[in-house]
Tab-separated table of C-alpha atoms in Angstrom:
chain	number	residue	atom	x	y	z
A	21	UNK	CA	0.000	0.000	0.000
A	22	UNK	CA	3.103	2.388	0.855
A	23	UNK	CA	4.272	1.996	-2.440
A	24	UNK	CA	0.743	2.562	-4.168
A	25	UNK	CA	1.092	6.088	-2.091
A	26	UNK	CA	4.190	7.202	-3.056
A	27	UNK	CA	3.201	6.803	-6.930
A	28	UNK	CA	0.320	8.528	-6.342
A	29	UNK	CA	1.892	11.331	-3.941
A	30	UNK	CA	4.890	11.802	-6.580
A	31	UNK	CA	2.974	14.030	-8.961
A	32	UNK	CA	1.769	17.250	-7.369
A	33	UNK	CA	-1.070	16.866	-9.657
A	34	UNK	CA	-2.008	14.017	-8.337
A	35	UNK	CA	-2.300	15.735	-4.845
A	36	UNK	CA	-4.856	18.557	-6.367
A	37	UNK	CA	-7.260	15.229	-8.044
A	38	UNK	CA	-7.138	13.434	-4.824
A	39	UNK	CA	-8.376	16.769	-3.346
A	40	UNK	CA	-10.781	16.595	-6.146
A	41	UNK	CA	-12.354	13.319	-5.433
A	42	UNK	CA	-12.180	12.700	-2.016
A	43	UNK	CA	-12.100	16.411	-0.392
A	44	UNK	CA	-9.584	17.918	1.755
A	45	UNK	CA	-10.063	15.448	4.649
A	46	UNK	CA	-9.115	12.562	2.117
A	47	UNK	CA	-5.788	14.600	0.946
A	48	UNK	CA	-5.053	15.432	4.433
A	49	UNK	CA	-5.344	12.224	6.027
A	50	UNK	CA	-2.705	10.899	2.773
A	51	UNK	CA	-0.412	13.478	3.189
A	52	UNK	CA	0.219	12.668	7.081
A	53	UNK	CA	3.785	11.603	8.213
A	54	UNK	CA	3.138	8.026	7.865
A	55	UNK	CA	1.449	8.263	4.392
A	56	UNK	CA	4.204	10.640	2.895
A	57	UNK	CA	7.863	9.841	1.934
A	58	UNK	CA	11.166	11.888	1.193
A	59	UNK	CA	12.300	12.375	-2.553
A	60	UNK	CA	15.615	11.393	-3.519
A	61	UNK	CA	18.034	12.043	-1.306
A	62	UNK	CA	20.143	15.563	-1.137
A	63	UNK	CA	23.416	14.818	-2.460
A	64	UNK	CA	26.013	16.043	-0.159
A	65	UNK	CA	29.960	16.008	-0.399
A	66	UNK	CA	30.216	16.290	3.062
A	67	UNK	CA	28.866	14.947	6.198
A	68	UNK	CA	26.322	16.571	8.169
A	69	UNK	CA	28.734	17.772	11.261
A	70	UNK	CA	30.649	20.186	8.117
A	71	UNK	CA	27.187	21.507	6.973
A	72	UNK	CA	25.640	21.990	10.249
A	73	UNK	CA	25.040	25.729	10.748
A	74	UNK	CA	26.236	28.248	13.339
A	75	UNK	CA	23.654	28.839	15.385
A	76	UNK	CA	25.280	30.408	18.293
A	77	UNK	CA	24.451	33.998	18.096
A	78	UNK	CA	20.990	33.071	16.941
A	79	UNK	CA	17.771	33.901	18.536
A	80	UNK	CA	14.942	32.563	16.873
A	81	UNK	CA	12.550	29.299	16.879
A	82	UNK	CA	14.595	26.974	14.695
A	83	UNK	CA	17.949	27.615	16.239
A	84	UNK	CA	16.464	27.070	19.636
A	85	UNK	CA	15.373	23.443	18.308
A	86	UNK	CA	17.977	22.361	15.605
A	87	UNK	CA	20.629	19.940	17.338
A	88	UNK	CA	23.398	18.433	15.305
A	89	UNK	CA	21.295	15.299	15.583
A	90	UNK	CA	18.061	16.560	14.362
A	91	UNK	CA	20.373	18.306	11.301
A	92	UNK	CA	21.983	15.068	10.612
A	93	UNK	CA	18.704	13.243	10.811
A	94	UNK	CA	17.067	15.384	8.257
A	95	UNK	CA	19.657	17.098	6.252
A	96	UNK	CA	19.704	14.546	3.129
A	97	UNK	CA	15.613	14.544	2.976
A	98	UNK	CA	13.838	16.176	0.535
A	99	UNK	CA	10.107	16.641	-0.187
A	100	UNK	CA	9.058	15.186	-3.079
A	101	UNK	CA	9.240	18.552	-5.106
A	102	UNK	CA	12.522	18.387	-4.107
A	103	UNK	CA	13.039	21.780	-1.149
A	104	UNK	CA	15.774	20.665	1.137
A	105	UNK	CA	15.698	21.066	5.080
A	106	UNK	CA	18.935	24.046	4.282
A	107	UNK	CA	16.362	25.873	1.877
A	108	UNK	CA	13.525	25.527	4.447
A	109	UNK	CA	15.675	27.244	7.480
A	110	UNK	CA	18.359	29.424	5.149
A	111	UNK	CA	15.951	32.902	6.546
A	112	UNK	CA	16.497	31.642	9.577
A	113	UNK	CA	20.278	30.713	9.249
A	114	UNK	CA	21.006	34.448	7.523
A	115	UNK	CA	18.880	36.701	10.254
A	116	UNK	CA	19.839	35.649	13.679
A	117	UNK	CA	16.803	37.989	14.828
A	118	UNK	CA	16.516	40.510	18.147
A	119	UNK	CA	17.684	40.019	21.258
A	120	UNK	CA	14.103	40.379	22.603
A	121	UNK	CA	12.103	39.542	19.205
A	122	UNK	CA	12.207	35.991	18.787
A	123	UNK	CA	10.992	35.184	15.067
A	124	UNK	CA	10.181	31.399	13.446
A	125	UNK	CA	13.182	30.977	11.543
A	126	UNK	CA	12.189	28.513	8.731
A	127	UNK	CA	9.368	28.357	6.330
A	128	UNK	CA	7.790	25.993	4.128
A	129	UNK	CA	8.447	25.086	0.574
A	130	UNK	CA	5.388	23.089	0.081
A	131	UNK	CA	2.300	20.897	2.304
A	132	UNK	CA	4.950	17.924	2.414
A	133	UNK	CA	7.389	19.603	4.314
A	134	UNK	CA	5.531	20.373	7.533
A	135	UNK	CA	5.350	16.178	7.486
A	136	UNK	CA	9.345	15.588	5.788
A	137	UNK	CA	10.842	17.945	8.171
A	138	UNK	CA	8.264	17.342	11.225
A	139	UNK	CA	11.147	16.655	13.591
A	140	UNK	CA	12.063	20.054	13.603
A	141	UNK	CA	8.638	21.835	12.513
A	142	UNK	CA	6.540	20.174	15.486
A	143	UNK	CA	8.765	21.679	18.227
A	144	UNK	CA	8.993	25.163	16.584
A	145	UNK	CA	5.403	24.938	15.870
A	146	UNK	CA	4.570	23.706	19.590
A	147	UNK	CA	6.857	26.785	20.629
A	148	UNK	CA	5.349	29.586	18.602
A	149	UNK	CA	1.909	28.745	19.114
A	150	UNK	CA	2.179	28.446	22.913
A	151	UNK	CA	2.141	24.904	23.576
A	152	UNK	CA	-0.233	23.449	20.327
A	153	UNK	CA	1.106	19.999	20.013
A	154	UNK	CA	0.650	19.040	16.205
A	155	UNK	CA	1.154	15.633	17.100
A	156	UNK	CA	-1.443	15.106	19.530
A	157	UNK	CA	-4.074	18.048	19.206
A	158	UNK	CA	-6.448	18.744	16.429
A	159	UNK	CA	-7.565	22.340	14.456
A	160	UNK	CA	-10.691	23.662	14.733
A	161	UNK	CA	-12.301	25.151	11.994
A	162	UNK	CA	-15.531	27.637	12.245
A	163	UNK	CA	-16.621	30.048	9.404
A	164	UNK	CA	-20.365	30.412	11.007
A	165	UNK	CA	-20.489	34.387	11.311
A	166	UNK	CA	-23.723	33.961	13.373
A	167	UNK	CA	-21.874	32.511	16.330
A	168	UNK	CA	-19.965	35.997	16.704
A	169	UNK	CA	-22.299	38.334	19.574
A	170	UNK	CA	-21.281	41.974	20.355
A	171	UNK	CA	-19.758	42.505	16.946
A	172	UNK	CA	-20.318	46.935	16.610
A	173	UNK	CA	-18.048	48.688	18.333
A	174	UNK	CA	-18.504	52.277	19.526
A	175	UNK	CA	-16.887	53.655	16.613
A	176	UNK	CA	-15.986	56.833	18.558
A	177	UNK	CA	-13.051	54.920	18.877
A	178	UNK	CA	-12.931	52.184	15.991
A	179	UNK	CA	-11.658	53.332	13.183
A	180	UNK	CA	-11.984	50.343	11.066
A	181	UNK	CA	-12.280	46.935	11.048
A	182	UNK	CA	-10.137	44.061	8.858
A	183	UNK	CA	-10.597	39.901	9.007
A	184	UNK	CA	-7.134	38.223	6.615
A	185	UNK	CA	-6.225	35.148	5.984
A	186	UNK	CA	-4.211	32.905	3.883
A	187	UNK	CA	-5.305	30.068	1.728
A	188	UNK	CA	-2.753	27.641	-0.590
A	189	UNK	CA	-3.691	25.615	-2.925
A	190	UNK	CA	-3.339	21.855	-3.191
A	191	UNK	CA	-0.645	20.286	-5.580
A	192	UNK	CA	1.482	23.515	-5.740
A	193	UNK	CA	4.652	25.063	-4.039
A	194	UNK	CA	4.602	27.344	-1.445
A	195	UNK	CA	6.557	30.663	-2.890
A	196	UNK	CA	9.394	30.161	-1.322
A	197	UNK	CA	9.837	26.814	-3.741
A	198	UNK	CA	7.646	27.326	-6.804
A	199	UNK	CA	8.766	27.068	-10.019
A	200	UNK	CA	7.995	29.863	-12.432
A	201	UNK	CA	5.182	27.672	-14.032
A	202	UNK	CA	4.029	26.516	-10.696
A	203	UNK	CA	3.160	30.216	-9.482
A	204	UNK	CA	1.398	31.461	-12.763
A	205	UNK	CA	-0.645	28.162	-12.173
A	206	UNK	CA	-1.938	29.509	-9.154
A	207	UNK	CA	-2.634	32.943	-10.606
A	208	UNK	CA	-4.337	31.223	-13.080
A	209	UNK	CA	-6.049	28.965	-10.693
A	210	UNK	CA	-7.191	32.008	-8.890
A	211	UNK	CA	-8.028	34.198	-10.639
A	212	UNK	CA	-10.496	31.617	-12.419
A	213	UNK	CA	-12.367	31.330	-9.306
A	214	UNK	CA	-12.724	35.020	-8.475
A	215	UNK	CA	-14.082	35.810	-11.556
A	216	UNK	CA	-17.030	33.652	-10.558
A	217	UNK	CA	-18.245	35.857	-7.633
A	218	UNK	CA	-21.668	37.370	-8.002
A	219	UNK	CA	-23.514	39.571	-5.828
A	220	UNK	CA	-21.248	42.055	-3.420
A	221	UNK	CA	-18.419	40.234	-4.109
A	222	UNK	CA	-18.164	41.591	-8.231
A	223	UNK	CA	-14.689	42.848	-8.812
A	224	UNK	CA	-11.768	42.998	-10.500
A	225	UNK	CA	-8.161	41.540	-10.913
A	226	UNK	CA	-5.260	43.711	-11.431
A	227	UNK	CA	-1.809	41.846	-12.557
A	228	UNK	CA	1.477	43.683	-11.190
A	229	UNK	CA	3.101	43.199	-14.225
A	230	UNK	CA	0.475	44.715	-16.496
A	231	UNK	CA	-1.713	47.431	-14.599
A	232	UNK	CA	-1.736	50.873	-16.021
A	233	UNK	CA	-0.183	53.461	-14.514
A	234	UNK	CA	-3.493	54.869	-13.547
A	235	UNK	CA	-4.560	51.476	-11.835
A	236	UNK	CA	-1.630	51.500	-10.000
A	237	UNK	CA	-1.914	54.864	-8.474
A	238	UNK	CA	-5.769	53.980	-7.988
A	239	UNK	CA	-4.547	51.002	-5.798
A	240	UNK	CA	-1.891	52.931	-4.225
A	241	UNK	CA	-4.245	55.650	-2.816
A	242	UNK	CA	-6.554	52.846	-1.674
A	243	UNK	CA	-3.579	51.813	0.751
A	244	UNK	CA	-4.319	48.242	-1.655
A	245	UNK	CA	-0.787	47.915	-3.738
A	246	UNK	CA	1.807	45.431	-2.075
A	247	UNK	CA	5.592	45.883	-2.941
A	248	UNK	CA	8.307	44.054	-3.557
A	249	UNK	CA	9.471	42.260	-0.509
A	250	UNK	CA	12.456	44.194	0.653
A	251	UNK	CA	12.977	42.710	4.383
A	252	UNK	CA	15.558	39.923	4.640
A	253	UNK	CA	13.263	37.253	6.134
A	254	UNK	CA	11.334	37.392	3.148
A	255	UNK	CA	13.428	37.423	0.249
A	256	UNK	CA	16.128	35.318	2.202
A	257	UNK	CA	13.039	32.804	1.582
A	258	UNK	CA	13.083	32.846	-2.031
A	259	UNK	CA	9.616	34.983	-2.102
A	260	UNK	CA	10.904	37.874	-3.972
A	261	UNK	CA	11.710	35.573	-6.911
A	262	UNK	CA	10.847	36.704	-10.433
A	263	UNK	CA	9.021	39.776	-9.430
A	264	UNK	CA	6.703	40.757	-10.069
A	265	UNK	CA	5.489	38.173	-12.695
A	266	UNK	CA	2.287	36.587	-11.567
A	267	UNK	CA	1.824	38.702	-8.653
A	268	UNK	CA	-1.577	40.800	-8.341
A	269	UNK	CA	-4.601	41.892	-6.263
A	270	UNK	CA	-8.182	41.017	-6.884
A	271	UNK	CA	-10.772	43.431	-5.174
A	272	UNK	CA	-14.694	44.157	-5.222
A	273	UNK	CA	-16.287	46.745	-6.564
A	274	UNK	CA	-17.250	47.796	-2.864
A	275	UNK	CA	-13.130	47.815	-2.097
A	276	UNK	CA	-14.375	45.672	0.954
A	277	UNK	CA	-13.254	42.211	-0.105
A	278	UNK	CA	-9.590	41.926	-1.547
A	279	UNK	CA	-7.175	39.138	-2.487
A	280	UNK	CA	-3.720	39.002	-3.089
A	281	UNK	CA	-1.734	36.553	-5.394
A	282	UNK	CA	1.376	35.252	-4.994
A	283	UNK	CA	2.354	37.831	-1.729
A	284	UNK	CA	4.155	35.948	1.038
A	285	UNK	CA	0.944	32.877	0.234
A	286	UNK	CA	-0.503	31.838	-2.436
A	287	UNK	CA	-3.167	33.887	-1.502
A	288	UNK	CA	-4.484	36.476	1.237
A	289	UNK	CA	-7.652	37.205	1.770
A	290	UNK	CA	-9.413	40.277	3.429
A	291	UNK	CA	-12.205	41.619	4.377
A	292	UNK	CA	-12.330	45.207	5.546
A	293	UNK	CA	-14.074	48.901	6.174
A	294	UNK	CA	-14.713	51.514	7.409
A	295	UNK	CA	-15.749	51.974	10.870
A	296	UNK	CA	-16.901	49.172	13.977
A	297	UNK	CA	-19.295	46.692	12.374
A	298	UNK	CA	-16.828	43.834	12.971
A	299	UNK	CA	-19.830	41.100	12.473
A	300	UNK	CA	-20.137	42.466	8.877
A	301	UNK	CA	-16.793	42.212	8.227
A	302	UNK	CA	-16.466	39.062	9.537
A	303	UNK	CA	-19.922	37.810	7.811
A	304	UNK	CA	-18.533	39.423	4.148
A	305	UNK	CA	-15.145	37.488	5.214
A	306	UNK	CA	-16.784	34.206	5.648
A	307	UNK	CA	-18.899	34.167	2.911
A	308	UNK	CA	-16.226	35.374	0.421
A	309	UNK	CA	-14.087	32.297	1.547
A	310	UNK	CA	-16.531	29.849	1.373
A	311	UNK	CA	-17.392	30.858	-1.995
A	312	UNK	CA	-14.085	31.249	-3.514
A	313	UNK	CA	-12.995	27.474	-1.864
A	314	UNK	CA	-16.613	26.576	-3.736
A	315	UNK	CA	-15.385	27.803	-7.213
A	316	UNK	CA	-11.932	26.175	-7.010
A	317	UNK	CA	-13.123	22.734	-5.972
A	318	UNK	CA	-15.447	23.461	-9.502
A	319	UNK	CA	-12.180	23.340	-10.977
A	320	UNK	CA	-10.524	20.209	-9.686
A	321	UNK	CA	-8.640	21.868	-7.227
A	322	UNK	CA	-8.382	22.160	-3.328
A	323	UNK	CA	-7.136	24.560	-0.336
A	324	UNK	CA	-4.103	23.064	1.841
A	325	UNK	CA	-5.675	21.526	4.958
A	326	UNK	CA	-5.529	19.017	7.560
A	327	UNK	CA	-6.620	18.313	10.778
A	328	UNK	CA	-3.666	18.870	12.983
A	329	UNK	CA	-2.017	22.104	11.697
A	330	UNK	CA	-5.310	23.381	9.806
A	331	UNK	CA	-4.908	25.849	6.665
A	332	UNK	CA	-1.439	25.151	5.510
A	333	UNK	CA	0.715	28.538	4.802
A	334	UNK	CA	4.279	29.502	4.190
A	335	UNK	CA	5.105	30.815	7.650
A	336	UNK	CA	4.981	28.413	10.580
A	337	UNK	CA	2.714	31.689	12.452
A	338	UNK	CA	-0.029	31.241	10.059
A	339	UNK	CA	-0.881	27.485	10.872
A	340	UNK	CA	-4.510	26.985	11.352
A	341	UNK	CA	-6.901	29.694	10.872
A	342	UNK	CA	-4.340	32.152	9.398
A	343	UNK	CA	-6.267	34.689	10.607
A	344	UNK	CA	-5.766	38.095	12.240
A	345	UNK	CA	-8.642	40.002	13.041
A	346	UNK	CA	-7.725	43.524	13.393
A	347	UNK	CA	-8.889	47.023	14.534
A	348	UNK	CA	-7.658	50.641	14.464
A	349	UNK	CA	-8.368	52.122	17.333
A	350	UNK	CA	-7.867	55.341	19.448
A	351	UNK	CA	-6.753	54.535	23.131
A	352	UNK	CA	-4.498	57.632	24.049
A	353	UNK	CA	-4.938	57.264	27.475
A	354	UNK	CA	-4.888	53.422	28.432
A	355	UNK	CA	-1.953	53.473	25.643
A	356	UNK	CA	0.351	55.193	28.282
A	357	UNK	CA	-1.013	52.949	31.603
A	358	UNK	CA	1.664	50.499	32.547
A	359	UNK	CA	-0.516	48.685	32.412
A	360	UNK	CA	-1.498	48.312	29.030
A	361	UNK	CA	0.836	45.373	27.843
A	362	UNK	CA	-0.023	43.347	30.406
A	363	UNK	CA	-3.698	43.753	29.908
A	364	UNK	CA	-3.137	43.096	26.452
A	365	UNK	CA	-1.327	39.640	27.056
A	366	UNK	CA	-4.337	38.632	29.246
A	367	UNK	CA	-6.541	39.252	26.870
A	368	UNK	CA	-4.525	37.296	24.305
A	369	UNK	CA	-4.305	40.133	21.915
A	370	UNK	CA	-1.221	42.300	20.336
A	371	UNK	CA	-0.624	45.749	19.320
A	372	UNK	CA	1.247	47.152	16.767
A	373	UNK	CA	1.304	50.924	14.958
A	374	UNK	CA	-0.752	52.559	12.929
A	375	UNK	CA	1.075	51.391	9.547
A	376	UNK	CA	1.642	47.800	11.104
A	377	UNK	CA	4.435	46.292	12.325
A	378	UNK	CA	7.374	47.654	13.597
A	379	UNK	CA	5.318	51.406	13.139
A	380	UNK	CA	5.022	53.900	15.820
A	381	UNK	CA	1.282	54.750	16.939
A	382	UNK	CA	0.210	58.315	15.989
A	383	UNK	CA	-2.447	60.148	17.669
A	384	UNK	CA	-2.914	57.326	19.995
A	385	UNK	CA	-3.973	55.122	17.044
A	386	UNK	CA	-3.055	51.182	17.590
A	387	UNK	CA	-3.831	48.256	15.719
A	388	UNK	CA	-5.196	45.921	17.978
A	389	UNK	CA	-5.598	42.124	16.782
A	390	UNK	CA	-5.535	38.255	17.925
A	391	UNK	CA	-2.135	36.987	19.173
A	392	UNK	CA	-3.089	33.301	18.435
A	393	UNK	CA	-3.538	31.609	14.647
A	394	UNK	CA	-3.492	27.936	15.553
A	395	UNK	CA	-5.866	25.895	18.452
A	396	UNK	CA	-8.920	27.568	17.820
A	397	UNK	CA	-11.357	28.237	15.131
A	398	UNK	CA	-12.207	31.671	13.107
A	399	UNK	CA	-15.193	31.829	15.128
A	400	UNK	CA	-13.364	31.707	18.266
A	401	UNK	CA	-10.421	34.125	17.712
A	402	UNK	CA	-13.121	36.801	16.263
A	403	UNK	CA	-14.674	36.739	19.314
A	404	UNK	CA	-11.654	37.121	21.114
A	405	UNK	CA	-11.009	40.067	19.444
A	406	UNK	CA	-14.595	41.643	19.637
A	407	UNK	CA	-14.434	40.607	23.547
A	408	UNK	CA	-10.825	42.215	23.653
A	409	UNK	CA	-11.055	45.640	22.186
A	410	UNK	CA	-14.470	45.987	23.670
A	411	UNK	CA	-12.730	45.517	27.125
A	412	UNK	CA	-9.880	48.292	25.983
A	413	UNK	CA	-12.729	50.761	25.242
A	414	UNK	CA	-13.913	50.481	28.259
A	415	UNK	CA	-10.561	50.998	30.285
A	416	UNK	CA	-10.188	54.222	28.156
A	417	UNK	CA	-13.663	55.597	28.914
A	418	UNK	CA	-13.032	55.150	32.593
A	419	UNK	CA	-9.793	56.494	32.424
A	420	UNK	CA	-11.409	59.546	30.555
A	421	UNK	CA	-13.518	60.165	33.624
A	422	UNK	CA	-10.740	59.919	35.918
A	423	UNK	CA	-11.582	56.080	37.528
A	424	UNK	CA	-9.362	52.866	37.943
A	425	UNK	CA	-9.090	50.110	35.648
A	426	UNK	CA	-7.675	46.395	36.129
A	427	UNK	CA	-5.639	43.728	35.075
A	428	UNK	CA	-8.303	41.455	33.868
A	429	UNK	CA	-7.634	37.920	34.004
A	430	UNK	CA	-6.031	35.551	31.566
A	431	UNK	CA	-7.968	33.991	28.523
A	432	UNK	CA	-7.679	30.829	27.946
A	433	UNK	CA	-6.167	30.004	25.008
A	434	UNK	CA	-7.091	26.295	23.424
A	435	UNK	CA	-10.701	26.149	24.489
């Protein structure tokens, strides 16, 4: 039966037509450690104690978990497209990180090697997602808007409100492996299936390499336009290859539902506007998944998934839902409380500037959103959110007249 497997498993077409036939649980439960085999070996001149890296300055997930023995264990394994355990952890290998920002370190070149290289994946993965054991825990998955209560905030102090994710499609490399053919097949792919929205969700693609100047300026006003990867971790990866052929964004005609191709994923999906209605954003967000997954099943093809790690993505951080719900929002005061970071880990949520990571806040502007990706469903981490910021608003309108807050207590994270 092994052997019937590996035939099967050796064409990454074949993946995308099992997918077809017998759903994502079918493909997921075949492409499971003890279903899935190595490709030829790596060829190597010398032995794995030369090659292993130097990981002594390092701070970051993999070099915290990669022993000489692990390295020699899985150095000469290869996926069966081929991506090697050195190109999976090279980003990790060339940017040591911060001495108090500890990043993943590795990435994946396609759905095989979070099984191929599991030795090392599972413990970073169990380590960035605060404890989720691959190996013995299962993914919840929930795209029932309903479920979400309290979902408008008082938009006195929500700017706007954002729901992204990541989807990859079955049978193809991740970007940091993809061939050139490989990642104008999922453009293709794509782009197919967005074309096929109706309703709300009418729009429009817009290829990198061929937009008029107008379009792009158009996009660039509407804050839509994505660049060139520029930050080592990124292109390090291999995800700055070939740019920007088969790179683009998809939007509706509302500018409330977008997708990206070919970004850091395959795809990203959002759903965002103006203002506090988080359950509409989250409704729109659901919807537009479920019919996008819809029209690429129509054409024989399949999102990554299984039941232990969830949506399969690029980054390690992105396991499961892939999603970060997200709000602007104007907390002046309760942004210069001590206690603010503390309430903010309780309430399993992070912060980051006003133009997103590694930004400075202006005008007491955040962007508040989930901390957690993997363990617990859409539904669930929306909720967190809505439950979070909620509780933030509040601290600032008591601050505002002058009266205590507290440190509320923990959330529990895998409920």
């Amino acid at each position: 039966m092994g052997s019937i497997f590996n035939r099967l498993f050796a064409s990454k077409r074949n993946v995308a037509i099992w997918s077809a036939v017998g759903g994502s649980l079918t493909a997921g439960l075949l492409l499971q450690r003890h279903n899935v085999t190595s490709g030829a070996s790596a060829r190597r001149m010398y032995p794995a104690s030369a090659e292993y890296p130097d990981l002594r300055r390092h701070n970051n997930c993999m070099a915290s978990h990669l022993t000489p023995a692990i390295y020699a264990k899985l150095c000469e394994k290869t996926t069966p497209n081929g991506y090697t355990l050195d190109q999976a952890i090279q980003t990790g290998v060339d940017n040591p990180g911060h001495p108090f920002i500890k990043t993943v370190g590795m990435v994946a070149g396609d759905e095989e090697s979070y099984e191929v290289f599991g030795d090392l994946l599972d413990p970073v993965i169990k380590e960035r997602h605060n404890g989720y054991d691959p190996q013995t825990m299962t993914h919840p998955t929930d795209l029932d808007a309903s479920k979400l209560t309290s979902g408008q905030f008082d938009e006195r102090y929500v700017i706007s409100s954002r729901v992204r994710t990541g989807r990859s499609i079955r049978g193809l490399s991740l970007p940091p492996a993809c061939t050139r053919a490989e990642r104008r097949e999922v453009e293709k792919v794509v782009v197919d299936a967005l074309a096929g929205l109706k309703g709300d969700l009418t729009g429009k693609y817009f290829s990198l390499s061929q937009m008029t100047d107008q379009e792009q300026q158009q996009l660039i006003d509407d804050h839509f336009l994505f660049d060139k990867p520029v930050s080592p971790l990124l292109t390090c990866a291999g995800m700055a290859r070939d740019w920007p052929d088969a790179r683009g964004i998809w939007h509706n005609n509302q500018k409330t539902f977008l997708v990206w191709i070919n970004e850091e994923d395959h795809t990203r999906v959002i759903s965002m506007e103006k203002g506090g209605n988080m359950k509409r954003v989250f409704e729109r967000f659901c919807r537009g998944l479920k019919e996008v997954e819809h029209l690429i099943k129509e054409r024989g093809w399949e999102f990554m998934w299984n039941e232990r790690l969830g949506y399969i993505l690029t980054c390690p951080s992105n396991l499961g839902t892939g999603l970060r719900a997200g709000v602007h929002v104007k907390l002046p005061l309760l942004s210069k409380d001590p206690r603010f970071t503390k309430i903010l880990e309780n309430l399993r949520l992070q912060k980051r500037g006003t133009g997103g990571v590694d930004t400075a806040a202006v005008g007491g502007v955040f962007d508040i959103s989930n901390l957690d990706r993997l363990g617990q469903s859409e539904v669930q981490l929306v909720q967190t959110v809505v439950d979070g910021v909620n509780y933030l608003i509040e601290c600032e309108k008591r601050l505002e007249k002058g009266q205590d807050i507290r440190v509320p207590a923990p959330v529990k994270q895998f409920k």
